[in-house]
GROMACS .gro file of C-alpha atoms in nm:
model
  309
    1MET     CA    1   4.621   0.365  -3.304
    2LYS     CA    2   4.833   0.246  -3.016
    3LEU     CA    3   4.715   0.543  -2.751
    4LEU     CA    4   4.292   0.441  -2.883
    5LYS     CA    5   4.405   0.079  -2.814
    6ARG     CA    6   4.587   0.155  -2.508
    7THR     CA    7   4.269   0.327  -2.422
    8ILE     CA    8   4.017   0.125  -2.488
    9LEU     CA    9   4.260  -0.132  -2.286
   10VAL     CA   10   4.215   0.034  -1.964
   11LEU     CA   11   3.876   0.108  -1.977
   12SER     CA   12   3.788  -0.273  -2.005
   13ILE     CA   13   4.028  -0.383  -1.767
   14ALA     CA   14   3.862  -0.054  -1.506
   15LEU     CA   15   3.517  -0.190  -1.610
   16THR     CA   16   3.622  -0.608  -1.555
   17ALA     CA   17   3.758  -0.492  -1.233
   18ALA     CA   18   3.463  -0.291  -1.123
   19VAL     CA   19   3.164  -0.585  -1.226
   20VAL     CA   20   3.441  -0.792  -1.013
   21LEU     CA   21   3.454  -0.594  -0.703
   22ALA     CA   22   3.013  -0.524  -0.758
   23VAL     CA   23   3.005  -0.895  -0.774
   24GLN     CA   24   3.247  -0.923  -0.496
   25ALA     CA   25   3.062  -0.680  -0.250
   26ILE     CA   26   2.675  -0.840  -0.337
   27LEU     CA   27   2.826  -1.146  -0.246
   28VAL     CA   28   3.006  -1.043   0.092
   29LEU     CA   29   2.658  -0.910   0.150
   30ASN     CA   30   2.484  -1.287   0.137
   31ALA     CA   31   2.679  -1.374   0.441
   32ASP     CA   32   2.459  -1.462   0.779
   33ILE     CA   33   2.720  -1.246   0.960
   34VAL     CA   34   2.715  -0.970   0.752
   35GLN     CA   35   2.397  -0.953   0.769
   36ARG     CA   36   2.399  -0.962   1.146
   37ARG     CA   37   2.628  -0.706   1.144
   38ALA     CA   38   2.385  -0.486   0.941
   39GLN     CA   39   2.163  -0.563   1.185
   40LYS     CA   40   2.269  -0.474   1.503
   41PHE     CA   41   2.406  -0.164   1.338
   42ILE     CA   42   2.091  -0.020   1.222
   43ASN     CA   43   1.895  -0.112   1.549
   44GLY     CA   44   2.146   0.083   1.755
   45LEU     CA   45   2.044   0.366   1.555
   46ILE     CA   46   1.642   0.377   1.585
   47PRO     CA   47   1.439   0.320   1.910
   48GLY     CA   48   1.258   0.028   1.744
   49SER     CA   49   1.423  -0.281   1.559
   50ILE     CA   50   1.413  -0.433   1.269
   51THR     CA   51   1.518  -0.795   1.211
   52TRP     CA   52   1.528  -1.045   0.925
   53GLU     CA   53   1.612  -1.376   0.893
   54SER     CA   54   1.777  -1.423   0.495
   55LEU     CA   55   1.879  -1.150   0.266
   56ARG     CA   56   1.997  -1.314  -0.080
   57ILE     CA   57   2.098  -1.162  -0.357
   58SER     CA   58   2.152  -1.281  -0.721
   59PRO     CA   59   2.407  -1.074  -0.886
   60LEU     CA   60   2.366  -1.220  -1.244
   61THR     CA   61   2.043  -1.297  -1.220
   62GLY     CA   62   1.906  -0.939  -1.035
   63ARG     CA   63   1.700  -1.154  -0.825
   64VAL     CA   64   1.625  -1.044  -0.448
   65GLU     CA   65   1.458  -1.258  -0.176
   66ILE     CA   66   1.383  -1.145   0.180
   67THR     CA   67   1.234  -1.415   0.467
   68LYS     CA   68   1.114  -1.315   0.755
   69THR     CA   69   1.137  -0.920   0.780
   70LEU     CA   70   0.981  -0.751   1.091
   71LEU     CA   71   1.002  -0.402   1.190
   72ALA     CA   72   0.877  -0.354   1.596
   73GLY     CA   73   0.828  -0.082   1.824
   74GLU     CA   74   1.019   0.091   2.127
   75ASP     CA   75   0.836  -0.188   2.305
   76ARG     CA   76   0.905  -0.449   2.074
   77SER     CA   77   0.560  -0.516   2.006
   78PRO     CA   78   0.532  -0.551   1.637
   79ILE     CA   79   0.441  -0.309   1.363
   80ALA     CA   80   0.513  -0.448   0.994
   81GLY     CA   81   0.662  -0.689   0.794
   82PHE     CA   82   0.598  -0.980   0.576
   83GLU     CA   83   0.670  -1.357   0.524
   84ARG     CA   84   0.900  -1.375   0.232
   85LEU     CA   85   0.959  -1.111  -0.059
   86GLU     CA   86   1.089  -1.220  -0.397
   87ALA     CA   87   1.170  -0.982  -0.644
   88ARG     CA   88   1.374  -0.972  -1.001
   89ILE     CA   89   1.499  -0.649  -1.081
   90SER     CA   90   1.638  -0.507  -1.438
   91LEU     CA   91   2.045  -0.512  -1.435
   92ARG     CA   92   2.026  -0.323  -1.773
   93SER     CA   93   1.776  -0.082  -1.645
   94ALA     CA   94   1.962  -0.013  -1.287
   95LEU     CA   95   2.275   0.110  -1.475
   96ARG     CA   96   2.088   0.357  -1.645
   97GLY     CA   97   1.985   0.454  -1.295
   98LYS     CA   98   1.604   0.341  -1.333
   99LEU     CA   99   1.453   0.086  -1.068
  100ASP     CA  100   1.319  -0.134  -1.314
  101ILE     CA  101   1.169  -0.456  -1.111
  102ALA     CA  102   0.998  -0.730  -1.355
  103GLU     CA  103   0.803  -0.884  -1.142
  104ALA     CA  104   0.762  -0.950  -0.715
  105ARG     CA  105   0.584  -1.127  -0.488
  106LEU     CA  106   0.530  -1.067  -0.124
  107ASP     CA  107   0.368  -1.332   0.122
  108LYS     CA  108   0.207  -1.243   0.461
  109PRO     CA  109   0.231  -0.851   0.460
  110PHE     CA  110   0.116  -0.727   0.774
  111CYS     CA  111   0.057  -0.362   0.899
  112LEU     CA  112  -0.027  -0.277   1.225
  113LEU     CA  113  -0.079   0.079   1.314
  114GLU     CA  114  -0.145   0.263   1.663
  115LEU     CA  115  -0.201   0.621   1.690
  116ASP     CA  116  -0.128   0.736   2.069
  117GLY     CA  117  -0.336   1.038   2.266
  118ASP     CA  118  -0.067   1.279   2.134
  119GLY     CA  119  -0.192   1.207   1.746
  120GLY     CA  120   0.168   1.014   1.726
  121LEU     CA  121   0.205   0.693   1.538
  122ASN     CA  122   0.387   0.393   1.626
  123ILE     CA  123   0.579   0.328   1.349
  124VAL     CA  124   0.724   0.685   1.342
  125ARG     CA  125   0.848   0.669   1.674
  126ALA     CA  126   0.979   0.315   1.632
  127PHE     CA  127   1.255   0.519   1.390
  128GLY     CA  128   1.242   0.831   1.623
  129ILE     CA  129   1.159   1.048   1.375
  130ARG     CA  130   1.001   1.363   1.528
  131PRO     CA  131   0.773   1.607   1.337
  132LYS     CA  132   0.874   1.950   1.229
  133LYS     CA  133   0.723   2.251   1.395
  134ASN     CA  134   0.645   2.518   1.183
  135LYS     CA  135   0.739   2.316   0.851
  136ALA     CA  136   0.717   2.533   0.521
  137PRO     CA  137   0.482   2.330   0.287
  138SER     CA  138   0.672   2.152  -0.008
  139ALA     CA  139   0.597   2.205  -0.369
  140THR     CA  140   0.420   1.907  -0.518
  141ALA     CA  141   0.630   1.598  -0.564
  142GLY     CA  142   0.635   1.448  -0.892
  143LEU     CA  143   0.568   1.112  -0.970
  144PRO     CA  144   0.891   0.859  -0.992
  145GLY     CA  145   0.939   0.825  -1.343
  146PHE     CA  146   1.246   0.604  -1.280
  147LEU     CA  147   0.993   0.308  -1.133
  148VAL     CA  148   0.869   0.055  -1.353
  149VAL     CA  149   0.717  -0.268  -1.154
  150GLY     CA  150   0.580  -0.535  -1.467
  151LYS     CA  151   0.358  -0.747  -1.170
  152CYS     CA  152   0.376  -0.733  -0.801
  153VAL     CA  153   0.167  -1.016  -0.660
  154LEU     CA  154   0.097  -0.970  -0.275
  155GLN     CA  155  -0.077  -1.251  -0.069
  156LYS     CA  156  -0.259  -1.312   0.272
  157GLY     CA  157  -0.195  -0.933   0.391
  158ARG     CA  158  -0.353  -0.726   0.697
  159PHE     CA  159  -0.373  -0.400   0.770
  160GLY     CA  160  -0.471  -0.229   1.120
  161PHE     CA  161  -0.519   0.120   1.280
  162THR     CA  162  -0.618   0.174   1.613
  163ARG     CA  163  -0.674   0.467   1.843
  164PRO     CA  164  -0.724   0.350   2.183
  165SER     CA  165  -0.806   0.705   2.355
  166SER     CA  166  -1.093   0.702   2.113
  167ASN     CA  167  -1.165   0.373   2.124
  168PHE     CA  168  -1.131   0.298   1.760
  169GLU     CA  169  -1.001   0.000   1.537
  170LEU     CA  170  -1.002  -0.106   1.243
  171ASP     CA  171  -0.898  -0.437   1.100
  172ILE     CA  172  -0.856  -0.600   0.762
  173GLY     CA  173  -0.740  -0.940   0.632
  174ASP     CA  174  -0.694  -1.197   0.394
  175ILE     CA  175  -0.607  -0.896   0.157
  176ASN     CA  176  -0.445  -1.060  -0.184
  177ALA     CA  177  -0.352  -0.799  -0.542
  178THR     CA  178  -0.205  -0.820  -0.861
  179ALA     CA  179  -0.095  -0.475  -0.988
  180GLY     CA  180   0.193  -0.374  -1.282
  181LEU     CA  181   0.264   0.004  -1.254
  182ASN     CA  182   0.518   0.262  -1.501
  183PHE     CA  183   0.457   0.599  -1.376
  184LYS     CA  184   0.633   0.713  -1.698
  185ASN     CA  185   0.383   0.621  -1.935
  186GLU     CA  186   0.106   0.707  -1.577
  187SER     CA  187  -0.037   0.318  -1.666
  188GLY     CA  188  -0.123   0.023  -1.483
  189SER     CA  189  -0.344  -0.207  -1.323
  190ILE     CA  190  -0.457  -0.337  -1.003
  191GLU     CA  191  -0.690  -0.641  -0.903
  192LEU     CA  192  -0.729  -0.620  -0.521
  193THR     CA  193  -0.999  -0.823  -0.297
  194ILE     CA  194  -0.954  -0.790   0.084
  195GLY     CA  195  -1.137  -1.123   0.233
  196SER     CA  196  -1.270  -1.036   0.625
  197GLY     CA  197  -1.225  -0.725   0.857
  198TYR     CA  198  -1.460  -0.540   1.091
  199PHE     CA  199  -1.456  -0.150   1.257
  200ASN     CA  200  -1.523  -0.062   1.559
  201ALA     CA  201  -1.624   0.292   1.682
  202LYS     CA  202  -1.639   0.300   2.069
  203GLY     CA  203  -1.758  -0.053   2.080
  204ARG     CA  204  -1.971  -0.051   1.832
  205ARG     CA  205  -1.877  -0.361   1.572
  206THR     CA  206  -1.902  -0.351   1.174
  207ASP     CA  207  -1.819  -0.651   0.956
  208LEU     CA  208  -1.665  -0.619   0.638
  209LYS     CA  209  -1.802  -0.967   0.412
  210ARG     CA  210  -1.589  -0.867   0.114
  211LEU     CA  211  -1.430  -0.568  -0.097
  212THR     CA  212  -1.286  -0.588  -0.480
  213LEU     CA  213  -1.114  -0.299  -0.674
  214SER     CA  214  -1.007  -0.373  -1.011
  215SER     CA  215  -0.886  -0.113  -1.266
  216ALA     CA  216  -0.644  -0.050  -1.572
  217VAL     CA  217  -0.445   0.225  -1.643
  218THR     CA  218  -0.392   0.430  -1.974
  219GLY     CA  219  -0.194   0.702  -2.007
  220GLY     CA  220  -0.287   0.864  -1.662
  221MET     CA  221  -0.655   0.774  -1.706
  222ALA     CA  222  -0.828   0.487  -1.506
  223GLU     CA  223  -1.064   0.296  -1.702
  224ARG     CA  224  -1.311   0.006  -1.644
  225LEU     CA  225  -1.321   0.143  -1.288
  226HIS     CA  226  -1.512  -0.170  -1.051
  227LEU     CA  227  -1.571  -0.129  -0.650
  228LYS     CA  228  -1.747  -0.321  -0.486
  229LEU     CA  229  -1.834  -0.301  -0.081
  230GLN     CA  230  -1.997  -0.557   0.125
  231THR     CA  231  -2.098  -0.584   0.465
  232THR     CA  232  -2.325  -0.783   0.663
  233ALA     CA  233  -2.623  -0.552   0.569
  234SER     CA  234  -2.449  -0.295   0.300
  235ASP     CA  235  -2.384  -0.320  -0.003
  236LEU     CA  236  -2.202  -0.048  -0.336
  237SER     CA  237  -2.098  -0.094  -0.619
  238ILE     CA  238  -1.935   0.153  -0.795
  239GLN     CA  239  -1.820   0.193  -1.184
  240GLY     CA  240  -1.696   0.396  -1.434
  241ASP     CA  241  -1.352   0.611  -1.561
  242ILE     CA  242  -1.176   0.890  -1.372
  243GLU     CA  243  -0.953   1.115  -1.633
  244GLU     CA  244  -0.621   1.306  -1.536
  245LEU     CA  245  -0.578   1.024  -1.213
  246PHE     CA  246  -0.257   1.183  -1.084
  247ARG     CA  247  -0.307   1.552  -1.135
  248ASN     CA  248  -0.694   1.683  -1.134
  249PRO     CA  249  -0.907   1.416  -1.107
  250ALA     CA  250  -1.206   1.419  -1.325
  251PHE     CA  251  -1.473   1.140  -1.282
  252ASN     CA  252  -1.752   0.992  -1.455
  253ILE     CA  253  -1.900   0.729  -1.238
  254GLY     CA  254  -2.212   0.558  -1.143
  255ALA     CA  255  -2.313   0.324  -0.851
  256GLN     CA  256  -2.565   0.083  -0.667
  257TYR     CA  257  -2.627   0.103  -0.350
  258ALA     CA  258  -2.874  -0.068  -0.009
  259ILE     CA  259  -2.717   0.116   0.304
  260SER     CA  260  -2.828  -0.021   0.644
  261LEU     CA  261  -2.889   0.290   0.831
  262SER     CA  262  -2.896   0.044   1.133
  263GLU     CA  263  -2.536   0.048   1.048
  264LEU     CA  264  -2.440   0.346   0.959
  265HIS     CA  265  -2.613   0.421   1.314
  266ASP     CA  266  -2.314   0.183   1.422
  267MET     CA  267  -2.052   0.324   1.267
  268LEU     CA  268  -2.161   0.690   1.341
  269ASN     CA  269  -2.176   0.628   1.689
  270MET     CA  270  -2.514   0.832   1.717
  271THR     CA  271  -2.720   0.776   2.025
  272ARG     CA  272  -3.094   0.836   1.865
  273PRO     CA  273  -3.226   0.527   1.670
  274LEU     CA  274  -3.179   0.469   1.320
  275ASP     CA  275  -3.257   0.160   1.118
  276GLY     CA  276  -3.406   0.106   0.801
  277THR     CA  277  -3.268   0.039   0.459
  278VAL     CA  278  -3.180   0.309   0.181
  279SER     CA  279  -3.128   0.213  -0.194
  280GLY     CA  280  -3.098   0.360  -0.479
  281VAL     CA  281  -2.854   0.487  -0.779
  282PHE     CA  282  -2.645   0.778  -0.793
  283ARG     CA  283  -2.414   0.925  -1.078
  284ALA     CA  284  -2.129   1.144  -1.040
  285ARG     CA  285  -1.941   1.383  -1.313
  286GLY     CA  286  -1.687   1.614  -1.277
  287THR     CA  287  -1.409   1.742  -1.050
  288VAL     CA  288  -1.391   1.744  -0.662
  289ASN     CA  289  -1.429   2.118  -0.644
  290ASN     CA  290  -1.694   2.111  -0.927
  291PRO     CA  291  -1.883   1.811  -0.948
  292ALA     CA  292  -2.273   1.754  -1.076
  293ILE     CA  293  -2.452   1.417  -0.880
  294ALA     CA  294  -2.753   1.344  -0.935
  295LEU     CA  295  -2.918   1.094  -0.670
  296ARG     CA  296  -3.216   0.883  -0.666
  297GLY     CA  297  -3.296   0.718  -0.376
  298ASP     CA  298  -3.609   0.471  -0.182
  299TYR     CA  299  -3.643   0.461   0.202
  300SER     CA  300  -3.781   0.077   0.325
  301GLY     CA  301  -3.916   0.210   0.664
  302GLY     CA  302  -3.796   0.199   0.973
  303THR     CA  303  -3.707   0.438   1.213
  304ILE     CA  304  -3.535   0.794   1.185
  305LEU     CA  305  -3.401   0.965   1.501
  306GLY     CA  306  -3.677   0.770   1.703
  307ASN     CA  307  -3.983   0.840   1.457
  308ARG     CA  308  -4.157   0.601   1.278
  309VAL     CA  309  -4.162   0.602   0.916
   0.00000   0.00000   0.00000
């Protein structure tokens, strides 16, 4: 009996000491001088640089806040960053080896990718990562079942992609989203809107007016999927469901479209004249490897490859 009491006492003391040390370590991480040294150490390992204004971790509530974070390239040009990230992590789940983010908020994130003439990305170069040659194909990774996000809100985001050697540029902004996911149960939801943007191919620009996407995922099935895309002169709307979303997607979708051929002409950088509008509906069922598609369309009249229709 005495041995049992002593064992319990020792375990209690050890657990208390571990908790105190963990809290103390987190408090040390909150110190500005420690964070500055951490940034200096990290930036000594990579060609680019990573900076942040402040990092605050609350060991009692599981709340994490990071402000004004920036990843810059070798030439110190900005690649990615955000104004503020705030998240609340479940400490109970963390002790069981799971990352359960009860809620998170990301303000003004951006990512500006650039592909050089050799096919190298600026974000890869910033971390000093060199692609391995003759790399053996790896097995398909499973879903990270340890990750759960109750609710994540993204506000005023921006994404850009350019390849100067091909005179190609994509830039979308005013990105807002609310999402949640549970990989273990293969469930979640998303509400996404993009309020502006453009696509530029060899000097021919197409403007994006608005894009919206919404869906709920239950048991690996995307339900009530709705996607709407509007450019200056074209409109596309898709509704439906997708089964086995994370394995072998099988879709059952319908769409209505009105496509400006002059916009398509500019996007594909065609030389022969092409204009007018094609509108109609289509229905698609099956898998990517075995689809069944029904299409109906009407042409308003115009010029196709130099011929008046």
